[in-house]
Tab-separated table of C-alpha atoms and ligand atoms in Angstrom:
chain	number	residue	atom	x	y	z
A	13	MET	CA	-160.246	-115.418	-150.962
A	14	PHE	CA	-156.738	-114.871	-152.386
A	15	SER	CA	-155.897	-115.919	-155.433
A	16	LYS	CA	-155.177	-119.835	-156.509
A	17	ASP	CA	-151.218	-119.738	-155.958
A	18	ILE	CA	-152.059	-119.130	-152.657
A	19	TYR	CA	-153.965	-122.327	-151.239
A	20	ILE	CA	-151.006	-124.379	-153.763
A	21	GLU	CA	-148.300	-123.272	-152.292
A	22	ARG	CA	-149.813	-123.308	-148.984
A	23	ARG	CA	-151.011	-126.888	-149.291
A	24	ASN	CA	-147.395	-127.701	-151.115
A	25	ILE	CA	-145.604	-127.363	-148.355
A	26	LEU	CA	-147.820	-128.812	-145.760
A	27	LYS	CA	-147.098	-131.686	-147.684
A	28	THR	CA	-143.390	-131.593	-147.801
A	29	ASN	CA	-143.670	-131.087	-144.120
A	30	LEU	CA	-145.676	-134.346	-143.772
A	31	LYS	CA	-144.083	-136.498	-146.114
A	32	SER	CA	-146.976	-139.651	-146.023
A	33	GLY	CA	-150.536	-139.579	-145.272
A	34	LEU	CA	-153.711	-138.678	-146.258
A	35	VAL	CA	-154.802	-135.314	-144.529
A	36	ILE	CA	-158.903	-135.060	-143.863
A	37	LEU	CA	-159.602	-131.550	-143.202
A	38	PRO	CA	-163.832	-131.116	-142.108
A	39	GLY	CA	-164.420	-127.579	-143.311
A	40	ASN	CA	-167.922	-126.205	-140.597
A	41	GLN	CA	-170.968	-127.166	-141.252
A	42	GLU	CA	-174.805	-124.877	-140.695
A	43	SER	CA	-174.740	-125.274	-136.793
A	44	PRO	CA	-178.960	-123.771	-136.047
A	45	ARG	CA	-180.442	-121.517	-133.515
A	46	ASN	CA	-182.997	-123.312	-133.004
A	47	TYR	CA	-184.355	-124.706	-135.999
A	48	LYS	CA	-182.569	-126.629	-139.459
A	49	GLY	CA	-183.397	-123.812	-141.558
A	50	ASN	CA	-182.203	-121.092	-138.790
A	51	ASP	CA	-178.290	-121.237	-138.623
A	52	TYR	CA	-176.213	-118.489	-136.586
A	53	ASN	CA	-173.836	-117.117	-138.999
A	54	PHE	CA	-171.698	-119.131	-140.925
A	55	GLU	CA	-168.370	-119.477	-140.044
A	56	GLN	CA	-165.822	-121.411	-141.328
A	57	ASP	CA	-163.087	-123.621	-139.977
A	58	SER	CA	-159.515	-121.681	-139.751
A	59	CYS	CA	-157.781	-125.180	-140.882
A	60	PHE	CA	-160.303	-125.702	-144.095
A	61	LEU	CA	-159.722	-121.924	-144.759
A	62	TYR	CA	-156.018	-121.504	-144.491
A	63	TYR	CA	-155.642	-124.098	-146.621
A	64	PHE	CA	-158.415	-124.395	-149.149
A	65	GLY	CA	-160.158	-120.918	-148.616
A	66	MET	CA	-163.295	-121.816	-149.445
A	67	ASN	CA	-166.290	-119.755	-147.700
A	68	VAL	CA	-168.764	-122.342	-148.362
A	69	PRO	CA	-170.898	-124.595	-144.999
A	70	ASN	CA	-170.592	-128.269	-145.481
A	71	LEU	CA	-167.040	-129.292	-147.833
A	72	ILE	CA	-164.191	-131.659	-147.218
A	73	GLY	CA	-160.617	-131.270	-148.310
A	74	VAL	CA	-158.492	-134.098	-148.203
A	75	ILE	CA	-155.022	-133.893	-149.093
A	76	ASP	CA	-153.109	-137.218	-150.209
A	77	VAL	CA	-149.673	-136.676	-149.329
A	78	ASP	CA	-148.393	-140.098	-150.325
A	79	LYS	CA	-150.360	-139.975	-153.813
A	80	ASN	CA	-149.742	-136.043	-154.228
A	81	GLN	CA	-154.486	-135.843	-154.920
A	82	GLU	CA	-156.523	-133.015	-153.405
A	83	TYR	CA	-160.156	-133.248	-153.035
A	84	ILE	CA	-163.389	-131.191	-152.689
A	85	PHE	CA	-165.935	-133.037	-150.946
A	86	GLY	CA	-169.218	-130.921	-151.524
A	87	THR	CA	-173.388	-131.364	-152.197
A	88	ASP	CA	-173.456	-129.559	-155.358
A	89	PHE	CA	-176.468	-126.885	-156.033
A	90	THR	CA	-179.966	-127.759	-156.884
A	91	LEU	CA	-181.893	-125.756	-159.064
A	92	ASP	CA	-184.327	-126.184	-155.755
A	93	ASP	CA	-181.461	-123.671	-154.230
A	94	ILE	CA	-181.224	-121.835	-156.579
A	95	VAL	CA	-184.712	-121.122	-156.790
A	96	TRP	CA	-184.208	-119.779	-153.056
A	97	MET	CA	-180.682	-119.112	-152.517
A	98	GLY	CA	-180.305	-117.331	-156.545
A	99	GLU	CA	-177.795	-118.606	-158.731
A	100	GLN	CA	-174.787	-119.984	-157.321
A	101	LYS	CA	-171.355	-120.575	-158.110
A	102	LEU	CA	-170.355	-124.555	-158.775
A	103	LEU	CA	-168.555	-125.390	-156.133
A	104	LYS	CA	-166.553	-127.340	-159.192
A	105	SER	CA	-165.865	-124.195	-160.172
A	106	PHE	CA	-164.504	-122.771	-156.715
A	107	ALA	CA	-162.566	-126.045	-156.142
A	108	GLU	CA	-160.971	-124.861	-158.714
A	109	ASP	CA	-160.521	-120.758	-158.463
A	110	VAL	CA	-158.296	-122.974	-155.238
A	111	GLY	CA	-156.965	-125.038	-157.308
A	112	VAL	CA	-158.219	-128.211	-156.846
A	113	LYS	CA	-159.011	-130.163	-159.112
A	114	ASN	CA	-160.858	-133.403	-158.218
A	115	PHE	CA	-164.186	-131.802	-157.236
A	116	VAL	CA	-165.923	-134.832	-156.221
A	117	GLU	CA	-169.940	-135.391	-154.792
A	118	MET	CA	-170.753	-135.636	-150.477
A	119	THR	CA	-172.474	-139.098	-151.824
A	120	GLU	CA	-169.680	-140.672	-152.230
A	121	PHE	CA	-167.203	-139.351	-149.365
A	122	LYS	CA	-168.457	-142.710	-148.149
A	123	LYS	CA	-166.546	-144.802	-150.752
A	124	PHE	CA	-163.762	-142.717	-149.541
A	125	ALA	CA	-162.752	-143.300	-146.697
A	126	THR	CA	-163.877	-147.435	-147.436
A	127	LYS	CA	-161.079	-147.841	-149.612
A	128	ALA	CA	-158.849	-146.242	-147.631
A	129	LEU	CA	-159.810	-148.267	-144.660
A	130	GLU	CA	-158.877	-150.701	-146.893
A	131	GLU	CA	-156.249	-150.277	-148.255
A	132	ASN	CA	-154.869	-149.490	-144.507
A	133	ARG	CA	-154.001	-145.373	-145.694
A	134	GLU	CA	-152.157	-143.092	-142.790
A	135	LEU	CA	-154.890	-140.935	-141.585
A	136	LEU	CA	-154.068	-137.897	-140.829
A	137	PHE	CA	-157.369	-135.906	-138.342
A	138	LEU	CA	-156.672	-132.450	-136.340
A	139	PRO	CA	-158.488	-132.139	-133.139
A	140	GLN	CA	-162.337	-131.601	-134.187
A	141	TYR	CA	-164.110	-129.056	-131.724
A	142	ARG	CA	-168.164	-129.743	-133.090
A	143	ALA	CA	-170.234	-133.222	-132.721
A	144	GLU	CA	-171.828	-133.237	-136.209
A	145	THR	CA	-168.284	-133.212	-137.565
A	146	VAL	CA	-166.799	-135.821	-134.834
A	147	MET	CA	-170.477	-137.575	-136.210
A	148	GLN	CA	-169.579	-136.995	-140.230
A	149	LEU	CA	-166.152	-138.819	-139.538
A	150	SER	CA	-166.936	-141.409	-137.532
A	151	LYS	CA	-169.340	-142.481	-139.343
A	152	ALA	CA	-167.315	-142.450	-142.555
A	153	PHE	CA	-163.752	-144.282	-140.975
A	154	GLU	CA	-165.792	-146.189	-138.669
A	155	LEU	CA	-164.843	-144.808	-135.709
A	156	ASN	CA	-166.035	-144.214	-131.955
A	157	PRO	CA	-167.384	-140.609	-131.751
A	158	PHE	CA	-166.897	-140.759	-127.314
A	159	GLU	CA	-163.199	-141.455	-128.346
A	160	PHE	CA	-162.443	-139.416	-131.839
A	161	GLU	CA	-159.581	-137.488	-129.162
A	162	ILE	CA	-157.571	-141.115	-129.908
A	163	ASN	CA	-157.573	-140.460	-133.802
A	164	VAL	CA	-155.751	-136.957	-134.139
A	165	SER	CA	-152.552	-137.168	-135.934
A	166	GLU	CA	-149.862	-134.866	-133.442
A	167	LYS	CA	-147.661	-135.047	-136.860
A	168	LEU	CA	-150.613	-133.547	-138.551
A	169	ILE	CA	-150.978	-130.957	-135.107
A	170	ARG	CA	-147.276	-129.922	-135.739
A	171	ALA	CA	-146.392	-129.483	-139.116
A	172	VAL	CA	-150.099	-126.655	-139.785
A	173	VAL	CA	-148.772	-125.034	-136.177
A	174	GLU	CA	-145.320	-124.595	-137.637
A	175	GLN	CA	-146.548	-123.632	-140.687
A	176	ARG	CA	-149.204	-120.621	-139.569
A	177	ASN	CA	-147.002	-119.518	-137.005
A	178	THR	CA	-145.436	-117.505	-139.773
A	179	LYS	CA	-147.653	-115.283	-140.981
A	180	SER	CA	-146.939	-114.060	-144.838
A	181	ALA	CA	-146.542	-110.852	-145.543
A	182	LEU	CA	-150.343	-111.048	-147.950
A	183	GLU	CA	-151.298	-112.358	-144.502
A	184	ILE	CA	-150.284	-109.559	-142.348
A	185	GLU	CA	-151.294	-107.217	-144.519
A	186	GLU	CA	-155.178	-108.446	-144.033
A	187	ILE	CA	-154.301	-108.834	-139.977
A	188	GLU	CA	-153.924	-104.797	-140.314
A	189	LYS	CA	-157.047	-103.798	-141.490
A	190	ALA	CA	-159.227	-106.688	-139.042
A	191	VAL	CA	-157.113	-104.223	-136.627
A	192	ASN	CA	-157.302	-100.598	-138.257
A	193	ILE	CA	-161.482	-101.895	-138.241
A	194	THR	CA	-160.840	-103.041	-134.531
A	195	ARG	CA	-159.515	-99.397	-133.918
A	196	ALA	CA	-161.789	-97.839	-134.970
A	197	MET	CA	-164.747	-100.162	-133.416
A	198	HIS	CA	-163.067	-99.037	-129.980
A	199	LEU	CA	-162.537	-94.731	-131.001
A	200	GLU	CA	-166.800	-94.706	-131.656
A	201	ALA	CA	-167.197	-96.806	-128.179
A	202	ILE	CA	-164.543	-94.528	-126.356
A	203	LYS	CA	-165.900	-90.899	-128.224
A	204	VAL	CA	-170.141	-92.180	-127.546
A	205	THR	CA	-169.887	-93.274	-124.006
A	206	LYS	CA	-172.094	-91.125	-121.816
A	207	PRO	CA	-172.764	-91.529	-118.287
A	208	GLY	CA	-176.797	-92.642	-117.808
A	209	MET	CA	-176.367	-95.290	-121.186
A	210	LYS	CA	-176.999	-98.405	-120.903
A	211	GLU	CA	-173.507	-100.374	-121.994
A	212	TYR	CA	-175.555	-102.243	-124.703
A	213	GLU	CA	-175.984	-99.365	-125.900
A	214	VAL	CA	-172.491	-98.591	-127.214
A	215	VAL	CA	-172.136	-102.049	-127.689
A	216	ALA	CA	-174.671	-101.364	-130.632
A	217	ALA	CA	-172.640	-97.766	-131.629
A	218	LEU	CA	-169.540	-99.858	-131.654
A	219	GLU	CA	-171.035	-103.190	-133.521
A	220	ALA	CA	-171.987	-100.956	-136.538
A	221	VAL	CA	-168.650	-100.109	-137.492
A	222	ALA	CA	-167.562	-103.481	-137.151
A	223	ALA	CA	-170.619	-104.102	-139.792
A	224	LYS	CA	-170.050	-100.939	-142.111
A	225	TYR	CA	-166.608	-102.200	-143.239
A	226	ASN	CA	-168.267	-105.920	-144.071
A	227	ALA	CA	-167.015	-107.759	-140.892
A	228	SER	CA	-168.042	-109.045	-137.819
A	229	THR	CA	-166.491	-110.152	-134.213
A	230	SER	CA	-164.059	-112.431	-134.261
A	231	PHE	CA	-165.173	-112.986	-130.413
A	232	HIS	CA	-167.897	-112.038	-127.674
A	233	THR	CA	-167.796	-108.244	-126.579
A	234	ILE	CA	-166.791	-107.324	-123.846
A	235	PHE	CA	-167.500	-104.203	-122.538
A	236	THR	CA	-168.482	-103.557	-118.789
A	237	LYS	CA	-168.109	-101.018	-115.838
A	238	ASN	CA	-167.932	-104.248	-114.144
A	239	GLY	CA	-163.703	-105.015	-115.484
A	240	GLN	CA	-162.174	-106.794	-112.671
A	241	THR	CA	-164.714	-110.368	-114.085
A	242	LEU	CA	-162.097	-110.752	-117.150
A	243	HIS	CA	-164.076	-112.122	-119.351
A	244	ASN	CA	-167.677	-110.330	-118.504
A	245	HIS	CA	-169.946	-109.931	-121.262
A	246	TYR	CA	-172.732	-108.618	-120.094
A	247	HIS	CA	-174.036	-105.789	-121.308
A	248	GLY	CA	-177.353	-104.892	-118.827
A	249	ASN	CA	-175.782	-102.443	-116.986
A	250	THR	CA	-176.131	-97.849	-116.781
A	251	LEU	CA	-173.272	-96.142	-116.612
A	252	GLN	CA	-172.717	-93.472	-113.833
A	253	GLU	CA	-170.308	-90.979	-113.277
A	254	GLY	CA	-166.405	-92.662	-111.960
A	255	ASP	CA	-166.812	-95.949	-113.631
A	256	LEU	CA	-163.995	-97.312	-114.965
A	257	ILE	CA	-164.679	-99.921	-119.138
A	258	VAL	CA	-162.886	-102.604	-120.297
A	259	LEU	CA	-163.355	-101.890	-123.907
A	260	ASP	CA	-162.659	-105.993	-125.013
A	261	ALA	CA	-163.217	-105.929	-128.940
A	262	GLY	CA	-162.507	-106.904	-132.621
A	263	ALA	CA	-163.442	-107.579	-135.375
A	264	ARG	CA	-163.313	-110.070	-138.032
A	265	ALA	CA	-162.859	-108.950	-141.222
A	266	HIS	CA	-164.075	-111.305	-144.300
A	267	THR	CA	-161.444	-113.052	-145.549
A	268	GLY	CA	-161.272	-114.245	-142.057
A	269	TYR	CA	-158.721	-112.379	-139.493
A	270	CYS	CA	-158.987	-111.063	-136.794
A	271	GLY	CA	-157.914	-108.086	-134.691
A	272	ASP	CA	-158.141	-107.675	-131.069
A	273	MET	CA	-157.789	-104.820	-128.986
A	274	THR	CA	-158.608	-103.902	-125.298
A	275	THR	CA	-159.016	-100.861	-123.844
A	276	THR	CA	-159.734	-98.466	-120.486
A	277	PHE	CA	-161.780	-95.367	-120.249
A	278	PRO	CA	-163.460	-93.237	-117.782
A	279	VAL	CA	-167.832	-93.104	-118.447
A	280	SER	CA	-166.955	-89.055	-116.422
A	281	LYS	CA	-164.623	-86.975	-119.445
A	282	LYS	CA	-161.702	-87.919	-117.473
A	283	PHE	CA	-159.659	-90.155	-115.449
A	284	SER	CA	-160.238	-90.059	-110.805
A	285	GLU	CA	-156.697	-89.262	-109.879
A	286	ARG	CA	-156.475	-92.869	-108.835
A	287	GLN	CA	-157.638	-94.748	-111.696
A	288	ARG	CA	-155.060	-92.707	-113.358
A	289	ASP	CA	-152.186	-94.112	-111.077
A	290	ILE	CA	-153.381	-97.488	-111.419
A	291	TYR	CA	-153.718	-97.232	-115.260
A	292	SER	CA	-149.825	-95.356	-115.763
A	293	LEU	CA	-148.505	-98.358	-113.570
A	294	LEU	CA	-150.724	-100.874	-116.489
A	295	ILE	CA	-149.232	-98.866	-119.447
A	296	GLU	CA	-145.989	-99.173	-117.823
A	297	MET	CA	-146.924	-103.051	-117.984
A	298	PHE	CA	-147.369	-102.510	-122.045
A	299	GLU	CA	-143.861	-100.673	-122.590
A	300	LYS	CA	-142.051	-103.024	-121.202
A	301	ALA	CA	-143.341	-105.960	-122.940
A	302	GLU	CA	-142.814	-103.507	-126.479
A	303	GLU	CA	-139.820	-102.718	-124.946
A	304	LEU	CA	-138.254	-106.528	-124.445
A	305	ILE	CA	-139.988	-108.673	-127.162
A	306	LYS	CA	-138.046	-109.453	-130.580
A	307	PRO	CA	-137.260	-112.334	-131.548
A	308	GLU	CA	-135.391	-114.664	-129.733
A	309	ILE	CA	-136.664	-113.619	-126.741
A	310	THR	CA	-139.223	-116.002	-125.116
A	311	TYR	CA	-142.461	-114.540	-124.374
A	312	LYS	CA	-142.639	-116.641	-121.202
A	313	GLU	CA	-139.539	-113.615	-120.235
A	314	VAL	CA	-140.890	-110.797	-121.356
A	315	HIS	CA	-144.628	-111.862	-119.303
A	316	LEU	CA	-142.297	-112.292	-115.891
A	317	GLU	CA	-140.487	-109.158	-117.037
A	318	VAL	CA	-144.229	-107.685	-116.823
A	319	CYS	CA	-145.262	-108.998	-113.796
A	320	LYS	CA	-141.925	-107.564	-111.876
A	321	VAL	CA	-142.735	-104.335	-113.373
A	322	LEU	CA	-145.988	-104.713	-111.575
A	323	ALA	CA	-144.802	-105.725	-108.209
A	324	GLU	CA	-141.915	-103.203	-107.845
A	325	GLY	CA	-145.170	-100.981	-108.728
A	326	MET	CA	-147.234	-102.478	-106.425
A	327	LYS	CA	-144.782	-102.438	-103.687
A	328	LYS	CA	-144.063	-98.097	-104.637
A	329	ARG	CA	-147.800	-97.785	-103.982
A	330	GLY	CA	-147.170	-100.158	-100.525
A	331	LEU	CA	-150.330	-102.717	-101.407
A	332	MET	CA	-146.746	-105.196	-102.160
A	333	LYS	CA	-144.125	-105.819	-99.892
A	334	GLY	CA	-140.388	-107.771	-99.791
A	335	ASN	CA	-138.235	-109.156	-102.514
A	336	ILE	CA	-139.725	-108.710	-105.629
A	337	GLU	CA	-137.807	-111.218	-107.724
A	338	GLU	CA	-138.641	-113.682	-104.814
A	339	ALA	CA	-142.500	-112.510	-104.737
A	340	VAL	CA	-142.732	-112.780	-108.688
A	341	LYS	CA	-140.948	-116.091	-109.077
A	342	ALA	CA	-143.597	-117.355	-106.118
A	343	GLY	CA	-146.723	-116.137	-107.945
A	344	ALA	CA	-148.480	-113.308	-105.346
A	345	HIS	CA	-148.497	-110.580	-107.640
A	346	ALA	CA	-151.021	-112.867	-109.826
A	347	ILE	CA	-153.890	-111.822	-107.493
A	348	PHE	CA	-153.636	-108.550	-109.398
A	349	PHE	CA	-152.727	-110.038	-112.834
A	350	PRO	CA	-154.209	-113.549	-113.468
A	351	HIS	CA	-153.926	-114.320	-116.908
A	352	GLY	CA	-151.607	-114.458	-119.267
A	353	LEU	CA	-149.900	-111.537	-121.129
A	354	GLY	CA	-150.519	-113.079	-124.536
A	355	HIS	CA	-152.186	-115.415	-127.426
A	356	MET	CA	-151.088	-115.803	-131.107
A	357	LEU	CA	-153.747	-113.571	-133.463
A	358	GLY	CA	-154.489	-114.542	-136.912
A	359	LEU	CA	-157.505	-116.229	-138.772
A	360	ASP	CA	-159.025	-117.034	-134.629
A	361	VAL	CA	-158.952	-114.860	-132.256
A	362	HIS	CA	-156.697	-117.176	-129.596
A	363	ASP	CA	-155.284	-118.113	-132.728
A	364	MET	CA	-155.041	-122.128	-133.652
A	365	GLU	CA	-156.520	-122.643	-129.934
A	366	ALA	CA	-158.490	-125.585	-131.416
A	367	LEU	CA	-155.004	-127.616	-132.035
A	368	GLY	CA	-153.823	-127.505	-128.666
A	369	GLU	CA	-153.001	-123.789	-126.609
A	370	ASN	CA	-149.533	-125.981	-125.691
A	371	TYR	CA	-148.809	-126.979	-129.169
A	372	VAL	CA	-149.309	-123.129	-130.629
A	373	GLY	CA	-147.500	-121.400	-127.533
A	374	TYR	CA	-144.991	-123.207	-126.958
A	375	GLU	CA	-142.482	-125.271	-127.570
A	376	ASP	CA	-139.586	-127.286	-125.682
A	377	PHE	CA	-140.474	-126.977	-122.043
A	378	PRO	CA	-143.338	-127.688	-120.408
A	379	ARG	CA	-146.578	-125.608	-119.694
A	380	GLU	CA	-146.172	-124.492	-115.502
A	381	MET	CA	-149.371	-124.784	-113.494
A	382	GLN	CA	-148.823	-121.726	-111.219
A	383	PHE	CA	-151.889	-118.897	-110.486
A	384	GLY	CA	-151.052	-117.122	-113.863
A	385	LEU	CA	-149.131	-118.553	-114.861
A	386	LYS	CA	-151.261	-121.506	-116.137
A	387	SER	CA	-152.659	-119.284	-118.639
A	388	LEU	CA	-149.852	-118.091	-120.225
A	389	ARG	CA	-151.213	-119.463	-123.742
A	390	LEU	CA	-148.096	-117.862	-125.371
A	391	ALA	CA	-144.595	-119.045	-124.138
A	392	ARG	CA	-143.006	-119.867	-126.930
A	393	LYS	CA	-139.092	-118.270	-128.029
A	394	LEU	CA	-140.356	-115.358	-130.983
A	395	LYS	CA	-139.553	-115.500	-134.174
A	396	PRO	CA	-140.241	-113.110	-137.011
A	397	GLY	CA	-144.279	-113.618	-138.499
A	398	TYR	CA	-145.169	-113.729	-135.465
A	399	VAL	CA	-148.449	-112.241	-134.626
A	400	PHE	CA	-149.595	-111.925	-131.869
A	401	THR	CA	-151.383	-109.894	-128.490
A	402	VAL	CA	-149.552	-107.901	-125.620
A	403	GLU	CA	-152.552	-107.257	-122.581
A	404	PRO	CA	-151.050	-107.112	-119.061
A	405	GLY	CA	-154.105	-106.338	-116.647
A	406	ILE	CA	-154.403	-105.047	-113.892
A	407	TYR	CA	-157.966	-106.808	-111.559
A	408	PHE	CA	-158.925	-106.097	-108.056
A	409	ILE	CA	-160.505	-109.177	-107.658
A	410	PRO	CA	-163.245	-108.980	-104.554
A	411	GLU	CA	-163.917	-113.066	-104.347
A	412	LEU	CA	-159.824	-113.566	-104.558
A	413	ILE	CA	-158.395	-110.987	-102.272
A	414	LYS	CA	-161.162	-111.958	-99.753
A	415	ARG	CA	-160.312	-116.022	-100.017
A	416	TRP	CA	-156.425	-115.484	-100.635
A	417	LYS	CA	-156.062	-113.027	-97.562
A	418	GLU	CA	-158.540	-115.377	-95.327
A	419	ALA	CA	-156.038	-118.134	-96.342
A	420	ASN	CA	-152.753	-115.888	-95.816
A	421	LYS	CA	-151.343	-116.655	-98.832
A	422	PHE	CA	-148.182	-114.349	-99.323
A	423	THR	CA	-148.777	-112.346	-96.275
A	424	GLU	CA	-144.667	-112.057	-96.669
A	425	TYR	CA	-145.782	-109.272	-100.332
A	426	LEU	CA	-148.495	-108.696	-100.060
A	427	ASN	CA	-150.206	-106.290	-97.562
A	428	TYR	CA	-153.811	-106.966	-97.643
A	429	ASP	CA	-155.357	-104.242	-95.420
A	430	GLU	CA	-153.790	-101.616	-98.601
A	431	ILE	CA	-155.497	-103.639	-101.197
A	432	GLU	CA	-158.498	-103.972	-99.442
A	433	LYS	CA	-158.465	-100.331	-99.230
A	434	TYR	CA	-159.245	-100.880	-103.703
A	435	ILE	CA	-162.126	-103.297	-103.208
A	436	ASP	CA	-164.286	-101.033	-105.300
A	437	PHE	CA	-161.696	-99.913	-108.430
A	438	GLY	CA	-163.161	-102.811	-110.566
A	439	GLY	CA	-160.450	-103.875	-113.496
A	440	MET	CA	-158.095	-102.791	-116.298
A	441	ARG	CA	-156.763	-104.034	-119.531
A	442	TYR	CA	-154.800	-102.811	-122.670
A	443	GLU	CA	-154.050	-104.775	-125.543
A	444	GLY	CA	-152.327	-104.123	-128.956
A	445	ASP	CA	-151.410	-106.624	-131.533
A	446	PHE	CA	-147.678	-106.579	-132.836
A	447	LEU	CA	-145.885	-108.194	-135.647
A	448	ILE	CA	-142.086	-109.992	-134.334
A	449	THR	CA	-139.489	-108.476	-137.875
A	450	ASP	CA	-135.990	-109.666	-138.455
A	451	ASN	CA	-135.038	-107.328	-135.727
A	452	GLY	CA	-137.577	-106.118	-132.957
A	453	ALA	CA	-141.675	-105.605	-133.180
A	454	ARG	CA	-144.001	-103.530	-134.666
A	455	ARG	CA	-147.400	-102.272	-132.959
A	456	LEU	CA	-150.075	-103.439	-136.458
A	457	GLY	CA	-153.239	-100.772	-137.357
A	458	ASP	CA	-152.586	-96.520	-137.269
A	459	LYS	CA	-151.987	-95.158	-133.769
A	460	MET	CA	-153.998	-96.021	-130.771
A	461	PRO	CA	-154.043	-94.037	-128.064
A	462	LYS	CA	-152.375	-95.854	-125.483
A	463	TYR	CA	-151.876	-92.640	-122.655
A	464	PHE	CA	-153.987	-91.630	-120.825
A	465	ASP	CA	-154.521	-88.229	-121.916
A	466	GLU	CA	-155.187	-89.453	-125.082
A	467	ILE	CA	-157.965	-90.823	-124.258
A	468	GLU	CA	-159.177	-87.952	-122.356
A	469	ALA	CA	-158.968	-85.938	-125.818
A	470	LEU	CA	-161.331	-88.114	-126.985
A	471	ARG	CA	-163.916	-87.631	-124.130
A	472	LYS	CA	-165.202	-84.412	-124.678
B	23	LIG	N1	-160.621	-111.420	-126.309
B	23	LIG	C1	-160.046	-112.029	-125.267
B	23	LIG	C2	-158.638	-111.576	-125.323
B	23	LIG	O1	-158.426	-110.844	-125.333
B	23	LIG	O2	-157.837	-112.884	-125.143
B	24	MN	MN1	-158.686	-109.802	-126.477
B	25	MN	MN1	-156.975	-111.109	-126.111
């Protein structure tokens, strides 16, 4: 938790930007695994955490912009709770620590909501992603839970996104700590991976590194020898000489800030010739993005320039042909790179995705629906303070290749006979986390191996 001034300032900025309304910001509740007393690890809602800082379940924050008042609703601990859980800090004093003077028992929330309805207040809700929160708000404000989304406020979404997209120096420091824990997780995995191990054994070793720093993971770890499946969460395979690993994993530090990194490395001590060749193209793509990212360029332009590097490289290797500008415009290269170049990073690994990807990553132009481009989460103009990922990939997805070939798709740009020679290749991705500075960009975290010889040096 930061000092109370930080939260007071964040709420004041929101109030200034909103000008009017009653903001209802529910925190997350405990989420049971299999019965009520056995919960998943608690994870606070990132908007609640940003404005109210309290990493405690079952709270609702309220910002009354019109009356310049703030409230935390919660249920304070009973003697029973103290017997089972030990001495607890009273929520009232917790609320004071984040600059909120009005702590109110949750039993009063319905009355508060009824009064707001009677006074015909301008209610401002964000989109909700948990059924219990939808039920809680719907009951209090007499809404239909099955169409809760019609009550969501675009004005509030836009104000929150605008504020949270630009990270403060303090936030950057916290994200960088998460990135360095993430880095340590990857270095450990690259060092311990050996033929004969199960994928889950390496996952255990790398997640132990996060735990050692009092961190959790920012999403389910992807550690797979089948990296052609973009988000492969299966960990049951036995590793063999010649296999290629895609490791996409990140730490979520105890402050809530996230890291997100992908490395690709061989199970053998060295990459094969062919793996090395495609890996060098992957790093060319990454470096094209590194060269271009700076204030004012749109991330869509960066993505498309990276796609051109890929297509040129594939042409040089005989897998693509024809005019590369036109091939990329048509989307032919997406057979190898069907996802976007990156996304915003912060208190969520895909920052604020719950508020709507397009609000976060787009501004005055619409998202395109072409295969590949439709998965581009970040497209807007980059500004100082933005923190986001750069994550090019090259994949040989057998089913995609088969279906496009059968449909004679892009035969003017794709040499299917050559592509098929790579059908068992698998996939590769390389991902780093970047900050836009006043005149350029900086990769967050300590130096991370990038070139194949740097990776092989760790595989000794
Ligand atoms: N960890 C998922 C991603 O890189 O977007
Ligand atoms: Mn990732
Ligand atoms: Mn990512």
